[in-house]
PDB file of C-alpha atoms and ligand atoms in Angstrom:
ATOM      1  CA  MET A   1     -44.339 184.198 101.779  1.00 95.00           C
ATOM      2  CA  GLY A   2     -42.153 185.814  99.271  1.00 95.00           C
ATOM      3  CA  ASN A   3     -38.936 186.080 101.667  1.00 96.00           C
ATOM      4  CA  PRO A   4     -36.130 183.915 100.158  1.00 96.00           C
ATOM      5  CA  LEU A   5     -35.024 182.507 103.137  1.00 96.00           C
ATOM      6  CA  LEU A   6     -38.566 180.932 103.580  1.00 97.00           C
ATOM      7  CA  ARG A   7     -37.303 179.016 100.373  1.00 98.00           C
ATOM      8  CA  VAL A   8     -33.299 177.469 101.298  1.00 98.00           C
ATOM      9  CA  GLU A   9     -32.367 174.620 102.831  1.00 98.00           C
ATOM     10  CA  ALA A  10     -31.416 175.887 106.510  1.00 98.00           C
ATOM     11  CA  LYS A  11     -27.975 175.035 107.841  1.00 98.00           C
ATOM     12  CA  PRO A  12     -27.576 172.434 110.591  1.00 98.00           C
ATOM     13  CA  PHE A  13     -26.587 173.655 113.726  1.00 98.00           C
ATOM     14  CA  THR A  14     -22.840 172.615 115.459  1.00 98.00           C
ATOM     15  CA  LEU A  15     -23.369 171.249 119.118  1.00 98.00           C
ATOM     16  CA  GLU A  16     -21.495 173.988 120.197  1.00 98.00           C
ATOM     17  CA  GLU A  17     -23.717 176.583 118.424  1.00 98.00           C
ATOM     18  CA  ILE A  18     -27.050 174.226 120.107  1.00 98.00           C
ATOM     19  CA  LEU A  19     -25.632 175.152 123.716  1.00 98.00           C
ATOM     20  CA  SER A  20     -24.303 178.970 123.163  1.00 98.00           C
ATOM     21  CA  GLU A  21     -25.832 181.613 124.854  1.00 98.00           C
ATOM     22  CA  GLU A  22     -26.731 183.218 121.555  1.00 97.00           C
ATOM     23  CA  THR A  23     -28.802 179.986 120.954  1.00 98.00           C
ATOM     24  CA  GLU A  24     -30.441 180.521 124.370  1.00 97.00           C
ATOM     25  CA  ILE A  25     -31.859 183.781 122.910  1.00 97.00           C
ATOM     26  CA  LEU A  26     -33.043 182.743 120.081  1.00 97.00           C
ATOM     27  CA  LEU A  27     -34.919 180.057 121.811  1.00 97.00           C
ATOM     28  CA  ARG A  28     -36.588 182.895 124.069  1.00 97.00           C
ATOM     29  CA  ASP A  29     -37.228 184.646 121.085  1.00 96.00           C
ATOM     30  CA  MET A  30     -39.094 181.975 119.076  1.00 96.00           C
ATOM     31  CA  TRP A  31     -41.193 181.148 122.239  1.00 96.00           C
ATOM     32  CA  ASP A  32     -42.180 184.551 122.371  1.00 95.00           C
ATOM     33  CA  SER A  33     -43.236 185.079 118.910  1.00 93.00           C
ATOM     34  CA  LEU A  34     -44.936 182.147 119.058  1.00 92.00           C
ATOM     35  CA  GLU A  35     -47.014 182.789 121.758  1.00 90.00           C
ATOM     36  CA  GLU A  36     -47.702 186.230 120.297  1.00 90.00           C
ATOM     37  CA  ALA A  37     -48.961 185.160 117.417  1.00 89.00           C
ATOM     38  CA  GLY A  38     -50.704 182.404 119.092  1.00 85.00           C
ATOM     39  CA  GLY A  39     -49.739 179.220 116.966  1.00 88.00           C
ATOM     40  CA  ILE A  40     -48.559 176.064 117.830  1.00 92.00           C
ATOM     41  CA  GLY A  41     -45.845 175.748 115.824  1.00 95.00           C
ATOM     42  CA  LEU A  42     -42.535 177.703 114.549  1.00 97.00           C
ATOM     43  CA  ALA A  43     -39.665 177.859 112.505  1.00 98.00           C
ATOM     44  CA  ALA A  44     -36.455 179.815 112.497  1.00 97.00           C
ATOM     45  CA  PRO A  45     -36.213 180.948 109.011  1.00 97.00           C
ATOM     46  CA  GLN A  46     -39.951 181.843 110.141  1.00 97.00           C
ATOM     47  CA  ILE A  47     -37.990 184.859 111.967  1.00 95.00           C
ATOM     48  CA  GLY A  48     -35.030 185.536 109.530  1.00 95.00           C
ATOM     49  CA  ILE A  49     -33.088 182.548 110.837  1.00 96.00           C
ATOM     50  CA  SER A  50     -31.879 180.143 108.083  1.00 98.00           C
ATOM     51  CA  LYS A  51     -30.801 177.309 110.680  1.00 98.00           C
ATOM     52  CA  GLN A  52     -32.375 173.704 111.580  1.00 98.00           C
ATOM     53  CA  LEU A  53     -34.312 174.785 114.423  1.00 98.00           C
ATOM     54  CA  ALA A  54     -37.852 174.582 115.141  1.00 98.00           C
ATOM     55  CA  VAL A  55     -40.181 174.761 118.440  1.00 98.00           C
ATOM     56  CA  ILE A  56     -43.985 172.865 118.697  1.00 97.00           C
ATOM     57  CA  LYS A  57     -46.277 173.076 121.414  1.00 94.00           C
ATOM     58  CA  LEU A  58     -50.190 172.278 121.277  1.00 90.00           C
ATOM     59  CA  SER A  59     -51.976 173.526 124.183  1.00 81.00           C
ATOM     60  CA  GLU A  60     -55.823 172.735 125.362  1.00 76.00           C
ATOM     61  CA  GLU A  61     -56.100 176.193 126.525  1.00 69.00           C
ATOM     62  CA  SER A  62     -55.768 177.804 122.677  1.00 59.00           C
ATOM     63  CA  TYR A  63     -59.146 179.287 121.995  1.00 53.00           C
ATOM     64  CA  ARG A  64     -58.789 178.569 118.927  1.00 52.00           C
ATOM     65  CA  TYR A  65     -58.083 174.995 119.164  1.00 55.00           C
ATOM     66  CA  PRO A  66     -60.325 174.193 121.862  1.00 54.00           C
ATOM     67  CA  ASP A  67     -59.885 170.169 121.032  1.00 67.00           C
ATOM     68  CA  MET A  68     -56.300 169.497 121.047  1.00 75.00           C
ATOM     69  CA  GLU A  69     -54.590 168.068 123.962  1.00 80.00           C
ATOM     70  CA  THR A  70     -51.662 169.814 125.668  1.00 86.00           C
ATOM     71  CA  THR A  71     -47.967 168.693 124.444  1.00 89.00           C
ATOM     72  CA  GLU A  72     -44.729 169.463 125.746  1.00 92.00           C
ATOM     73  CA  PRO A  73     -42.771 172.210 124.868  1.00 95.00           C
ATOM     74  CA  TYR A  74     -40.662 170.666 122.057  1.00 98.00           C
ATOM     75  CA  VAL A  75     -37.084 171.900 120.906  1.00 98.00           C
ATOM     76  CA  ILE A  76     -36.292 170.328 117.869  1.00 98.00           C
ATOM     77  CA  PHE A  77     -32.507 170.810 116.066  1.00 98.00           C
ATOM     78  CA  ASN A  78     -31.018 169.249 113.040  1.00 98.00           C
ATOM     79  CA  PRO A  79     -34.238 167.184 112.646  1.00 98.00           C
ATOM     80  CA  GLN A  80     -33.837 163.889 110.614  1.00 98.00           C
ATOM     81  CA  ILE A  81     -37.825 162.512 109.720  1.00 98.00           C
ATOM     82  CA  THR A  82     -38.887 159.043 108.745  1.00 98.00           C
ATOM     83  CA  VAL A  83     -42.070 158.002 107.651  1.00 98.00           C
ATOM     84  CA  LEU A  84     -43.648 155.205 109.980  1.00 98.00           C
ATOM     85  CA  ASP A  85     -46.917 154.982 108.160  1.00 94.00           C
ATOM     86  CA  LYS A  86     -47.660 155.957 104.431  1.00 92.00           C
ATOM     87  CA  GLU A  87     -51.370 156.057 104.802  1.00 96.00           C
ATOM     88  CA  VAL A  88     -51.743 160.073 104.583  1.00 97.00           C
ATOM     89  CA  GLN A  89     -54.316 161.919 106.565  1.00 96.00           C
ATOM     90  CA  GLY A  90     -55.753 165.523 105.922  1.00 95.00           C
ATOM     91  CA  PHE A  91     -55.581 168.903 107.840  1.00 93.00           C
ATOM     92  CA  TRP A  92     -56.769 172.221 106.674  1.00 91.00           C
ATOM     93  CA  GLU A  93     -53.044 174.111 107.112  1.00 93.00           C
ATOM     94  CA  GLY A  94     -52.519 177.622 108.129  1.00 93.00           C
ATOM     95  CA  CYS A  95     -49.190 179.194 108.274  1.00 95.00           C
ATOM     96  CA  LEU A  96     -47.683 182.292 110.288  1.00 93.00           C
ATOM     97  CA  SER A  97     -46.179 183.157 107.102  1.00 96.00           C
ATOM     98  CA  VAL A  98     -49.003 182.573 104.717  1.00 95.00           C
ATOM     99  CA  PRO A  99     -51.405 184.568 106.756  1.00 93.00           C
ATOM    100  CA  GLY A 100     -54.976 184.556 106.605  1.00 92.00           C
ATOM    101  CA  LEU A 101     -55.134 181.547 104.265  1.00 94.00           C
ATOM    102  CA  ARG A 102     -55.870 178.230 104.841  1.00 93.00           C
ATOM    103  CA  GLY A 103     -55.509 174.659 102.788  1.00 95.00           C
ATOM    104  CA  TYR A 104     -56.246 171.273 102.860  1.00 95.00           C
ATOM    105  CA  VAL A 105     -53.129 169.448 102.885  1.00 97.00           C
ATOM    106  CA  GLU A 106     -52.522 165.275 102.851  1.00 97.00           C
ATOM    107  CA  ARG A 107     -49.354 163.997 104.869  1.00 98.00           C
ATOM    108  CA  PRO A 108     -48.711 160.599 106.488  1.00 98.00           C
ATOM    109  CA  ARG A 109     -50.434 160.069 109.381  1.00 97.00           C
ATOM    110  CA  LYS A 110     -47.296 158.543 111.061  1.00 98.00           C
ATOM    111  CA  VAL A 111     -43.331 160.028 111.466  1.00 98.00           C
ATOM    112  CA  ARG A 112     -40.465 159.491 113.750  1.00 98.00           C
ATOM    113  CA  ILE A 113     -38.111 162.249 114.350  1.00 98.00           C
ATOM    114  CA  ASP A 114     -34.555 162.278 115.402  1.00 98.00           C
ATOM    115  CA  TYR A 115     -33.482 165.314 116.732  1.00 98.00           C
ATOM    116  CA  LEU A 116     -31.238 167.091 119.390  1.00 98.00           C
ATOM    117  CA  ASP A 117     -32.876 168.786 122.018  1.00 98.00           C
ATOM    118  CA  GLU A 118     -31.865 172.265 123.834  1.00 97.00           C
ATOM    119  CA  ASN A 119     -29.245 170.500 125.348  1.00 98.00           C
ATOM    120  CA  ALA A 120     -27.879 169.100 122.392  1.00 98.00           C
ATOM    121  CA  ASP A 121     -28.895 165.217 123.414  1.00 98.00           C
ATOM    122  CA  GLU A 122     -30.018 163.154 120.730  1.00 98.00           C
ATOM    123  CA  ARG A 123     -33.735 162.565 121.333  1.00 98.00           C
ATOM    124  CA  THR A 124     -36.417 160.435 119.056  1.00 98.00           C
ATOM    125  CA  VAL A 125     -39.966 160.658 119.097  1.00 97.00           C
ATOM    126  CA  GLU A 126     -42.746 159.013 117.388  1.00 97.00           C
ATOM    127  CA  VAL A 127     -46.152 161.083 116.356  1.00 96.00           C
ATOM    128  CA  GLU A 128     -49.089 160.136 114.813  1.00 95.00           C
ATOM    129  CA  ASP A 129     -52.653 161.956 113.957  1.00 93.00           C
ATOM    130  CA  PHE A 130     -52.662 165.789 114.177  1.00 92.00           C
ATOM    131  CA  LEU A 131     -49.564 165.955 115.784  1.00 94.00           C
ATOM    132  CA  ALA A 132     -47.794 164.244 112.868  1.00 96.00           C
ATOM    133  CA  THR A 133     -48.610 166.883 110.680  1.00 96.00           C
ATOM    134  CA  VAL A 134     -47.810 169.500 112.999  1.00 96.00           C
ATOM    135  CA  PHE A 135     -44.117 168.333 112.804  1.00 97.00           C
ATOM    136  CA  GLN A 136     -43.915 167.709 109.269  1.00 98.00           C
ATOM    137  CA  HIS A 137     -45.099 171.035 108.621  1.00 98.00           C
ATOM    138  CA  GLU A 138     -42.618 172.775 110.634  1.00 98.00           C
ATOM    139  CA  LEU A 139     -40.124 170.685 109.543  1.00 98.00           C
ATOM    140  CA  ASP A 140     -40.860 171.399 106.018  1.00 98.00           C
ATOM    141  CA  HIS A 141     -39.882 174.923 106.894  1.00 98.00           C
ATOM    142  CA  LEU A 142     -36.321 174.341 107.325  1.00 98.00           C
ATOM    143  CA  ILE A 143     -35.799 172.496 103.673  1.00 98.00           C
ATOM    144  CA  GLY A 144     -37.687 175.520 102.328  1.00 98.00           C
ATOM    145  CA  MET A 145     -40.775 174.182 101.928  1.00 98.00           C
ATOM    146  CA  LEU A 146     -44.460 175.898 102.475  1.00 98.00           C
ATOM    147  CA  TYR A 147     -47.920 174.086 103.179  1.00 98.00           C
ATOM    148  CA  VAL A 148     -48.986 175.113  99.538  1.00 97.00           C
ATOM    149  CA  ASP A 149     -46.092 173.054  97.897  1.00 97.00           C
ATOM    150  CA  ARG A 150     -47.572 170.430  99.466  1.00 97.00           C
ATOM    151  CA  MET A 151     -51.356 170.800  98.363  1.00 97.00           C
ATOM    152  CA  GLU A 152     -52.750 168.263  95.643  1.00 96.00           C
ATOM    153  CA  ASP A 153     -55.858 170.433  95.331  1.00 95.00           C
ATOM    154  CA  VAL A 154     -54.939 174.294  94.928  1.00 94.00           C
ATOM    155  CA  SER A 155     -58.784 175.263  94.665  1.00 94.00           C
ATOM    156  CA  THR A 156     -59.123 174.322  98.287  1.00 92.00           C
ATOM    157  CA  LEU A 157     -56.832 177.185  99.619  1.00 95.00           C
ATOM    158  CA  MET A 158     -59.218 179.762 101.104  1.00 93.00           C
ATOM    159  CA  TYR A 159     -59.412 182.842 102.999  1.00 94.00           C
ATOM    160  CA  GLU A 160     -59.843 182.414 106.657  1.00 89.00           C
ATOM    161  CA  ASP A 161     -62.928 184.545 106.549  1.00 88.00           C
ATOM    162  CA  GLU A 162     -64.494 182.509 103.937  1.00 87.00           C
ATOM    163  CA  MET A 163     -63.693 179.489 105.697  1.00 81.00           C
ATOM    164  CA  ILE A 164     -65.634 180.440 108.820  1.00 79.00           C
ATOM    165  CA  LEU A 165     -68.574 181.167 106.182  1.00 77.00           C
ATOM    166  CA  GLN A 166     -68.124 177.832 104.799  1.00 75.00           C
ATOM    167  CA  GLU A 167     -68.217 176.176 107.884  1.00 68.00           C
ATOM    168  CA  VAL A 168     -65.117 173.987 108.143  1.00 66.00           C
ATOM    169  CA  SER A 169     -64.601 171.886 111.366  1.00 58.00           C
ATOM    170  CA  GLU A 170     -62.031 173.779 113.417  1.00 52.00           C
ATOM    171  CA  GLU A 171     -60.707 170.690 114.809  1.00 51.00           C
ATOM    172  CA  GLU A 172     -59.183 170.283 111.383  1.00 56.00           C
ATOM    173  CA  ILE A 173     -57.677 173.307 111.112  1.00 58.00           C
ATOM    174  CA  LEU A 174     -53.698 173.771 111.477  1.00 60.00           C
ATOM    175  CA  ASP A 175     -51.681 177.084 112.358  1.00 53.00           C
TER     176      ASP A 175
HETATM  177 ZN1   ZN B   1     -45.855 177.303 108.789  1.00 89.29          ZN
END
């Protein structure tokens, strides 16, 4: 947080760029970074690339998130997001670009994302509940937004150490 790249709108990929060797290397780098950090989602601006790309994968093997169901690995280029259910749900979000902190964020509970996959094929996915929050969090990175911008009550911002002391339910935590 504080790096200007996290605050600008990322540029879309051309089809040629998606299929390039350079992007293949970038993708490998992103999956490696995500695994190393023990996270569940990462957007290209977080590693210094201001382009519209994010990767997401929830894993039930994650020791930090024991109650998650494993999902397929999502590779998302040039996403368009549509809210399908305006009713909101709240989770304690964290972010690899805002280390050590968590904050309570409410977002729509169901969204559709139209995007291109790593083969530059058009894909559509409808997601709800926790996964809908994960998608919205990651795709916010592509329009220069961080979860702290989405917080209604900044007094819920807290250090992870403090959160453990306060015994906030683990299944509500997102990172
Ligand atoms: Zn983030």
